[in-house]
């Protein structure tokens, strides 16, 4: 998640965390009558998004990513928006 990403990028990979089992978020949503699905393959995302957008009513889309995948853009703590990091080895000023 985001905390792991900060530990990787700013704290020399000194990880401090609690291991949590994967939740069945789609199953919970379905138990409440909400349409839902879980996507584990990148090739399936487009179709799942189309189904979610075409659905009348709420739709939970749980897209699973690798644990080590980072989320961009991000703004480091205490940084200005102009110091945004837009990729693993880039920032907004380099583009």
PDB file of C-alpha atoms in Angstrom:
ATOM      1  CA  UNK A   1       0.000   0.000   0.000  1.00  0.00           C
ATOM      2  CA  UNK A   2       0.881   3.625   0.264  1.00  0.00           C
ATOM      3  CA  UNK A   3       2.778   3.264   3.570  1.00  0.00           C
ATOM      4  CA  UNK A   4       4.957   0.513   2.074  1.00  0.00           C
ATOM      5  CA  UNK A   5       5.628   2.775  -0.901  1.00  0.00           C
ATOM      6  CA  UNK A   6       6.795   5.614   1.366  1.00  0.00           C
ATOM      7  CA  UNK A   7       9.052   3.213   3.267  1.00  0.00           C
ATOM      8  CA  UNK A   8      10.543   2.046  -0.036  1.00  0.00           C
ATOM      9  CA  UNK A   9      11.082   5.481  -1.572  1.00  0.00           C
ATOM     10  CA  UNK A  10      12.007   7.622   1.439  1.00  0.00           C
ATOM     11  CA  UNK A  11      13.179   5.316   4.247  1.00  0.00           C
ATOM     12  CA  UNK A  12      15.621   2.935   2.541  1.00  0.00           C
ATOM     13  CA  UNK A  13      13.090   0.071   2.535  1.00  0.00           C
ATOM     14  CA  UNK A  14      12.916  -0.106   6.317  1.00  0.00           C
ATOM     15  CA  UNK A  15       9.523  -1.780   6.417  1.00  0.00           C
ATOM     16  CA  UNK A  16       7.290  -1.797   9.458  1.00  0.00           C
ATOM     17  CA  UNK A  17       3.936  -3.450   8.901  1.00  0.00           C
ATOM     18  CA  UNK A  18       1.293  -5.934   9.868  1.00  0.00           C
ATOM     19  CA  UNK A  19       0.510  -8.753   7.459  1.00  0.00           C
ATOM     20  CA  UNK A  20      -3.213  -8.854   6.698  1.00  0.00           C
ATOM     21  CA  UNK A  21      -4.929 -11.636   4.778  1.00  0.00           C
ATOM     22  CA  UNK A  22      -6.627 -10.719   1.502  1.00  0.00           C
ATOM     23  CA  UNK A  23     -10.247  -9.774   2.029  1.00  0.00           C
ATOM     24  CA  UNK A  24     -13.105 -10.922  -0.159  1.00  0.00           C
ATOM     25  CA  UNK A  25     -14.456  -7.422  -0.822  1.00  0.00           C
ATOM     26  CA  UNK A  26     -16.523  -8.547  -3.805  1.00  0.00           C
ATOM     27  CA  UNK A  27     -18.165 -11.215  -1.659  1.00  0.00           C
ATOM     28  CA  UNK A  28     -18.999  -8.691   1.060  1.00  0.00           C
ATOM     29  CA  UNK A  29     -20.503  -6.293  -1.493  1.00  0.00           C
ATOM     30  CA  UNK A  30     -22.550  -9.101  -3.031  1.00  0.00           C
ATOM     31  CA  UNK A  31     -23.835 -10.089   0.421  1.00  0.00           C
ATOM     32  CA  UNK A  32     -25.341  -6.590   0.613  1.00  0.00           C
ATOM     33  CA  UNK A  33     -26.893  -6.860  -2.841  1.00  0.00           C
ATOM     34  CA  UNK A  34     -24.199  -4.816  -4.600  1.00  0.00           C
ATOM     35  CA  UNK A  35     -22.877  -6.087  -7.920  1.00  0.00           C
ATOM     36  CA  UNK A  36     -19.149  -6.753  -7.676  1.00  0.00           C
ATOM     37  CA  UNK A  37     -16.191  -8.578  -9.140  1.00  0.00           C
ATOM     38  CA  UNK A  38     -12.513  -9.124  -8.456  1.00  0.00           C
ATOM     39  CA  UNK A  39      -9.960  -8.643 -11.241  1.00  0.00           C
ATOM     40  CA  UNK A  40      -6.505 -10.208 -10.988  1.00  0.00           C
ATOM     41  CA  UNK A  41      -5.213  -9.909 -14.567  1.00  0.00           C
ATOM     42  CA  UNK A  42      -4.310  -6.617 -16.276  1.00  0.00           C
ATOM     43  CA  UNK A  43      -5.890  -7.867 -19.510  1.00  0.00           C
ATOM     44  CA  UNK A  44      -9.261  -8.148 -17.740  1.00  0.00           C
ATOM     45  CA  UNK A  45      -9.399  -4.578 -16.375  1.00  0.00           C
ATOM     46  CA  UNK A  46     -10.920  -2.913 -19.445  1.00  0.00           C
ATOM     47  CA  UNK A  47     -13.831  -5.346 -19.649  1.00  0.00           C
ATOM     48  CA  UNK A  48     -14.451  -5.126 -15.913  1.00  0.00           C
ATOM     49  CA  UNK A  49     -14.489  -1.320 -16.041  1.00  0.00           C
ATOM     50  CA  UNK A  50     -16.942  -1.451 -18.933  1.00  0.00           C
ATOM     51  CA  UNK A  51     -19.256  -3.788 -16.990  1.00  0.00           C
ATOM     52  CA  UNK A  52     -19.058  -1.542 -13.910  1.00  0.00           C
ATOM     53  CA  UNK A  53     -19.804   1.627 -15.890  1.00  0.00           C
ATOM     54  CA  UNK A  54     -22.655  -0.009 -17.810  1.00  0.00           C
ATOM     55  CA  UNK A  55     -24.270  -1.370 -14.640  1.00  0.00           C
ATOM     56  CA  UNK A  56     -27.292   0.505 -13.295  1.00  0.00           C
ATOM     57  CA  UNK A  57     -26.601   1.018  -9.594  1.00  0.00           C
ATOM     58  CA  UNK A  58     -23.603   0.546  -7.335  1.00  0.00           C
ATOM     59  CA  UNK A  59     -20.784  -1.729  -8.470  1.00  0.00           C
ATOM     60  CA  UNK A  60     -17.671  -2.650  -6.521  1.00  0.00           C
ATOM     61  CA  UNK A  61     -14.632  -3.399  -8.637  1.00  0.00           C
ATOM     62  CA  UNK A  62     -11.746  -4.918  -6.663  1.00  0.00           C
ATOM     63  CA  UNK A  63      -8.640  -4.710  -8.858  1.00  0.00           C
ATOM     64  CA  UNK A  64      -5.750  -6.639  -7.342  1.00  0.00           C
ATOM     65  CA  UNK A  65      -2.193  -5.437  -7.975  1.00  0.00           C
ATOM     66  CA  UNK A  66       1.190  -6.792  -6.984  1.00  0.00           C
ATOM     67  CA  UNK A  67       2.214  -5.952  -3.428  1.00  0.00           C
ATOM     68  CA  UNK A  68       5.327  -4.128  -4.663  1.00  0.00           C
ATOM     69  CA  UNK A  69       3.429  -1.987  -7.200  1.00  0.00           C
ATOM     70  CA  UNK A  70       3.674   1.744  -6.474  1.00  0.00           C
ATOM     71  CA  UNK A  71       1.011   4.407  -6.920  1.00  0.00           C
ATOM     72  CA  UNK A  72       1.773   7.619  -8.806  1.00  0.00           C
ATOM     73  CA  UNK A  73       1.487  10.578  -8.817  1.00  0.00           C
ATOM     74  CA  UNK A  74       2.341  11.294  -5.191  1.00  0.00           C
ATOM     75  CA  UNK A  75       3.477  14.320  -3.195  1.00  0.00           C
ATOM     76  CA  UNK A  76       6.113  13.592  -0.516  1.00  0.00           C
ATOM     77  CA  UNK A  77       5.361  14.712   3.054  1.00  0.00           C
ATOM     78  CA  UNK A  78       6.105  18.387   3.528  1.00  0.00           C
ATOM     79  CA  UNK A  79       6.637  18.933  -0.204  1.00  0.00           C
ATOM     80  CA  UNK A  80       4.862  21.397  -2.456  1.00  0.00           C
ATOM     81  CA  UNK A  81       2.549  20.246  -5.223  1.00  0.00           C
ATOM     82  CA  UNK A  82       5.261  21.373  -7.665  1.00  0.00           C
ATOM     83  CA  UNK A  83       7.482  18.638  -6.166  1.00  0.00           C
ATOM     84  CA  UNK A  84       5.067  15.895  -7.171  1.00  0.00           C
ATOM     85  CA  UNK A  85       6.615  12.555  -8.125  1.00  0.00           C
ATOM     86  CA  UNK A  86       4.915  11.207 -11.242  1.00  0.00           C
ATOM     87  CA  UNK A  87       6.901   7.990 -11.686  1.00  0.00           C
ATOM     88  CA  UNK A  88       9.442   5.823  -9.933  1.00  0.00           C
ATOM     89  CA  UNK A  89      12.439   7.763 -11.247  1.00  0.00           C
ATOM     90  CA  UNK A  90      10.876  11.037 -12.344  1.00  0.00           C
ATOM     91  CA  UNK A  91       9.287  14.120 -10.927  1.00  0.00           C
ATOM     92  CA  UNK A  92       7.092  16.775 -12.469  1.00  0.00           C
ATOM     93  CA  UNK A  93      10.024  19.145 -13.179  1.00  0.00           C
ATOM     94  CA  UNK A  94      11.866  16.560 -15.320  1.00  0.00           C
ATOM     95  CA  UNK A  95       9.029  16.187 -17.840  1.00  0.00           C
TER      96      UNK A  95
END
